[in-house]
Amino acid sequence: MQAEALLLERNSHPRLTGEVPGQDVLEFIYQAALRAPDHGNLRPWRFIEFTGQGRERLGELFCQALLADKPDAEEAMQKKRKMMPLRAPMVIAAIAKVTPDHPKVPAVEQVISAGAAAQNIILAAHAKGLGAMWRTGDVAFDPVVSKGLGLAEDDQIVGFIYLGEIEGRCKPVPEHNTEDYVERWS
Ligand SMILES: Cc1cc2nc3c(=O)[nH]c(=O)nc-3n(C[C@H](O)[C@H](O)[C@H](O)COP(=O)(O)O)c2cc1C
């Protein structure tokens, strides 16, 4: 795929199916992630892959987070939480490994850098003909989830990237007027 088309035509795919991407494809995806811009060469990112029953364990964790907050949550809500990671054959948690109080690189820059890595994941997936969807929701900011994933106190989940084969039709890419977003000083 041409780089220009990739940048302009990528879109998100909530409905994902099929097999877990092959190792070659995943290696390409991770190498793309590792090319994200990175102030201070901190490499402020980690990725956790969830496939097969690993997705069910993640769903259990999402449910535990719900129950910690709402112990009498209805069965349907609990089930919904458990099913969330099953929306795709694979989920990658993109995590900002934040070095707090760094003398040159504030925490926000480290989180942005991890976000850029997440963006590279979805672009790389698109380049390989796969669909991807970046999700966060309450679970990305929940201490029960962070602890369950083994995150350090300053780490931040920047996204759960759902990956798989595209199911159904692609939604059209919206048109945006550049002039609505750009101010020029010349
Ligand atoms: C940090 C971040 C978190 C997001 N979290 C969610 C989410 O939890 N649920 C959701 O439906 N979309 C979420 N989105 C938006 C989708 O990933 C997607 O960008 C949006 O549906 C627009 O589709 P498009 O990427 O094809 O333009 C998130 C996007 C970002 C950047």
Short mmCIF file of C-alpha atoms and ligand atoms in Angstrom, two decimals:
data_model
loop_
_atom_site.label_atom_id
_atom_site.label_comp_id
_atom_site.label_asym_id
_atom_site.label_seq_id
_atom_site.Cartn_x
_atom_site.Cartn_y
_atom_site.Cartn_z
CA MET A 1 0.00 0.00 0.00
CA GLN A 2 1.21 3.50 -0.83
CA ALA A 3 2.09 5.62 2.18
CA GLU A 4 -0.16 8.45 0.95
CA ALA A 5 -3.19 6.17 0.69
CA LEU A 6 -2.44 4.61 4.07
CA LEU A 7 -2.40 7.99 5.77
CA LEU A 8 -5.54 9.29 4.12
CA GLU A 9 -7.66 6.15 3.99
CA ARG A 10 -7.08 4.44 7.32
CA ASN A 11 -10.19 4.05 9.34
CA SER A 12 -11.26 2.18 12.42
CA HIS A 13 -13.06 -1.13 12.39
CA PRO A 14 -15.25 -2.01 15.35
CA ARG A 15 -16.13 -5.41 13.87
CA LEU A 16 -13.10 -7.66 13.69
CA THR A 17 -12.88 -11.37 13.14
CA GLY A 18 -10.67 -14.19 11.86
CA GLU A 19 -7.39 -15.52 13.15
CA VAL A 20 -4.70 -13.94 15.26
CA PRO A 21 -2.31 -12.14 12.85
CA GLY A 22 0.74 -14.20 11.93
CA GLN A 23 4.13 -13.68 13.58
CA ASP A 24 5.60 -11.88 10.54
CA VAL A 25 2.75 -9.40 10.52
CA LEU A 26 2.99 -8.88 14.28
CA GLU A 27 6.72 -8.32 14.08
CA PHE A 28 6.11 -5.66 11.41
CA ILE A 29 3.44 -4.06 13.59
CA TYR A 30 5.69 -3.93 16.66
CA GLN A 31 8.65 -2.62 14.70
CA ALA A 32 6.40 0.15 13.41
CA ALA A 33 5.34 0.90 17.00
CA LEU A 34 8.97 1.07 18.08
CA ARG A 35 9.61 3.77 15.47
CA ALA A 36 7.41 6.25 17.30
CA PRO A 37 9.07 9.56 18.13
CA ASP A 38 10.64 9.40 21.56
CA HIS A 39 12.07 12.40 23.40
CA GLY A 40 15.19 11.48 25.35
CA ASN A 41 15.29 7.95 23.96
CA LEU A 42 13.31 6.73 26.96
CA ARG A 43 11.45 4.04 24.99
CA PRO A 44 8.47 4.82 27.22
CA TRP A 45 6.20 2.03 26.07
CA ARG A 46 5.29 -1.59 26.64
CA PHE A 47 2.75 -3.79 24.96
CA ILE A 48 0.73 -6.67 26.32
CA GLU A 49 -0.80 -9.06 23.82
CA PHE A 50 -4.06 -10.82 24.52
CA THR A 51 -5.13 -13.74 22.35
CA GLY A 52 -7.16 -16.89 22.93
CA GLN A 53 -7.93 -17.36 26.62
CA GLY A 54 -5.76 -14.36 27.44
CA ARG A 55 -8.66 -12.24 26.16
CA GLU A 56 -10.96 -13.99 28.63
CA ARG A 57 -8.54 -13.22 31.47
CA LEU A 58 -8.58 -9.59 30.40
CA GLY A 59 -12.39 -9.67 30.36
CA GLU A 60 -12.36 -11.08 33.91
CA LEU A 61 -10.12 -8.22 34.95
CA PHE A 62 -12.50 -5.70 33.36
CA CYS A 63 -15.32 -7.35 35.31
CA GLN A 64 -13.34 -7.24 38.58
CA ALA A 65 -12.86 -3.50 38.02
CA LEU A 66 -16.60 -3.09 37.58
CA LEU A 67 -17.36 -5.08 40.76
CA ALA A 68 -14.80 -3.12 42.78
CA ASP A 69 -16.73 -0.01 41.85
CA LYS A 70 -20.24 -1.44 41.84
CA PRO A 71 -20.37 -4.66 43.89
CA ASP A 72 -24.02 -5.22 42.98
CA ALA A 73 -23.59 -4.67 39.25
CA GLU A 74 -26.17 -6.58 37.26
CA GLU A 75 -25.21 -9.86 35.64
CA ALA A 76 -25.71 -8.32 32.19
CA MET A 77 -23.18 -5.57 32.94
CA GLN A 78 -20.71 -8.13 34.23
CA LYS A 79 -21.15 -10.22 31.11
CA LYS A 80 -20.67 -7.16 28.91
CA ARG A 81 -17.33 -6.44 30.61
CA LYS A 82 -16.22 -10.05 30.22
CA MET A 83 -17.11 -10.03 26.52
CA MET A 84 -15.32 -6.79 25.66
CA PRO A 85 -11.94 -8.27 24.71
CA LEU A 86 -13.66 -10.96 22.65
CA ARG A 87 -14.63 -8.38 20.03
CA ALA A 88 -11.48 -9.22 18.08
CA PRO A 89 -9.09 -12.17 17.80
CA MET A 90 -6.38 -10.07 19.40
CA VAL A 91 -6.04 -7.10 21.69
CA ILE A 92 -2.82 -5.21 22.36
CA ALA A 93 -2.65 -3.00 25.44
CA ALA A 94 -0.37 -0.06 24.68
CA ILE A 95 1.13 1.22 27.90
CA ALA A 96 3.12 4.36 28.62
CA LYS A 97 5.98 3.40 30.97
CA VAL A 98 6.36 6.78 32.53
CA THR A 99 9.56 7.94 34.19
CA PRO A 100 8.24 10.49 36.68
CA ASP A 101 10.08 13.75 37.31
CA HIS A 102 12.41 13.28 34.37
CA PRO A 103 14.58 16.41 34.09
CA LYS A 104 13.91 16.91 30.36
CA VAL A 105 10.91 14.82 29.36
CA PRO A 106 7.68 15.55 31.21
CA ALA A 107 5.26 12.69 31.80
CA VAL A 108 2.83 14.06 29.22
CA GLU A 109 5.46 13.73 26.48
CA GLN A 110 6.05 10.12 27.43
CA VAL A 111 2.34 9.39 27.24
CA ILE A 112 2.14 11.14 23.87
CA SER A 113 5.03 9.04 22.67
CA ALA A 114 3.23 5.84 23.69
CA GLY A 115 0.16 7.20 21.89
CA ALA A 116 2.26 7.67 18.76
CA ALA A 117 3.36 4.04 19.10
CA ALA A 118 -0.30 3.03 19.32
CA GLN A 119 -1.06 5.05 16.19
CA ASN A 120 1.80 3.30 14.41
CA ILE A 121 0.25 -0.03 15.39
CA ILE A 122 -3.06 0.80 13.75
CA LEU A 123 -1.37 2.24 10.66
CA ALA A 124 0.86 -0.82 10.35
CA ALA A 125 -2.17 -3.09 10.73
CA HIS A 126 -3.94 -1.16 7.99
CA ALA A 127 -0.86 -1.44 5.75
CA LYS A 128 -1.09 -5.22 6.15
CA GLY A 129 -4.79 -5.26 5.24
CA LEU A 130 -5.94 -5.80 8.82
CA GLY A 131 -8.54 -3.84 10.72
CA ALA A 132 -7.85 -2.11 14.01
CA MET A 133 -9.77 -0.15 16.60
CA TRP A 134 -8.23 1.92 19.38
CA ARG A 135 -10.34 1.83 22.52
CA THR A 136 -9.94 3.08 26.04
CA GLY A 137 -13.08 3.58 28.13
CA ASP A 138 -13.19 3.48 31.93
CA VAL A 139 -11.10 0.33 32.03
CA ALA A 140 -8.02 2.15 30.70
CA PHE A 141 -8.03 4.41 33.75
CA ASP A 142 -9.07 1.89 36.36
CA PRO A 143 -6.58 1.05 39.12
CA VAL A 144 -7.86 -2.54 39.35
CA VAL A 145 -7.04 -3.05 35.67
CA SER A 146 -3.64 -1.34 35.96
CA LYS A 147 -2.70 -3.46 38.96
CA GLY A 148 -3.98 -6.64 37.31
CA LEU A 149 -1.76 -5.93 34.31
CA GLY A 150 1.23 -5.39 36.56
CA LEU A 151 1.64 -1.69 35.79
CA ALA A 152 3.77 0.56 37.96
CA GLU A 153 2.06 3.47 39.68
CA ASP A 154 3.09 6.07 37.08
CA ASP A 155 2.32 3.91 34.06
CA GLN A 156 -0.70 4.72 31.94
CA ILE A 157 -2.70 2.55 29.57
CA VAL A 158 -2.99 4.64 26.41
CA GLY A 159 -5.19 2.20 24.60
CA PHE A 160 -6.47 -1.27 23.98
CA ILE A 161 -5.88 -1.84 20.28
CA TYR A 162 -8.25 -4.41 18.86
CA LEU A 163 -6.86 -6.20 15.80
CA GLY A 164 -8.22 -8.65 13.30
CA GLU A 165 -9.65 -9.24 9.89
CA ILE A 166 -12.20 -6.69 8.81
CA GLU A 167 -15.80 -7.86 9.05
CA GLY A 168 -18.41 -6.10 6.96
CA ARG A 169 -17.94 -3.02 4.87
CA CYS A 170 -15.54 -0.22 5.63
CA LYS A 171 -17.24 3.02 6.59
CA PRO A 172 -16.43 5.90 4.26
CA VAL A 173 -13.60 8.15 5.33
CA PRO A 174 -15.05 11.54 6.28
CA GLU A 175 -13.92 14.66 4.47
CA HIS A 176 -12.53 17.49 6.55
CA ASN A 177 -11.81 21.03 5.56
CA THR A 178 -8.19 21.80 6.33
CA GLU A 179 -8.99 25.47 6.78
CA ASP A 180 -11.17 24.71 9.80
CA TYR A 181 -8.12 23.47 11.69
CA VAL A 182 -5.14 25.47 10.47
CA GLU A 183 -4.05 28.95 11.44
CA ARG A 184 -1.08 30.46 9.66
CA TRP A 185 1.48 32.94 10.85
CA SER A 186 3.62 34.08 7.94
C1 LIG B 1 -7.14 7.56 22.86
C2 LIG B 1 -8.37 7.08 22.12
C3 LIG B 1 -9.31 6.34 22.79
C4 LIG B 1 -10.46 5.90 22.13
N1 LIG B 1 -11.37 5.15 22.82
C5 LIG B 1 -12.48 4.71 22.19
C6 LIG B 1 -13.42 3.89 22.87
O1 LIG B 1 -13.23 3.53 24.03
N2 LIG B 1 -14.52 3.50 22.20
C7 LIG B 1 -14.75 3.87 20.91
O2 LIG B 1 -15.78 3.50 20.34
N3 LIG B 1 -13.86 4.63 20.23
C8 LIG B 1 -12.74 5.06 20.83
N4 LIG B 1 -11.83 5.83 20.16
C9 LIG B 1 -12.14 6.28 18.78
C10 LIG B 1 -11.91 5.21 17.73
O3 LIG B 1 -10.67 4.55 17.91
C11 LIG B 1 -11.93 5.84 16.31
O4 LIG B 1 -10.86 6.74 16.17
C12 LIG B 1 -13.24 6.55 16.03
O5 LIG B 1 -14.28 5.61 16.04
C13 LIG B 1 -13.22 7.26 14.66
O6 LIG B 1 -12.99 6.35 13.65
P1 LIG B 1 -11.80 6.59 12.60
O7 LIG B 1 -10.52 6.30 13.34
O8 LIG B 1 -12.08 5.63 11.50
O9 LIG B 1 -11.89 8.01 12.16
C14 LIG B 1 -10.66 6.22 20.77
C15 LIG B 1 -9.67 6.94 20.09
C16 LIG B 1 -8.53 7.37 20.75
C17 LIG B 1 -7.48 8.14 20.00
#
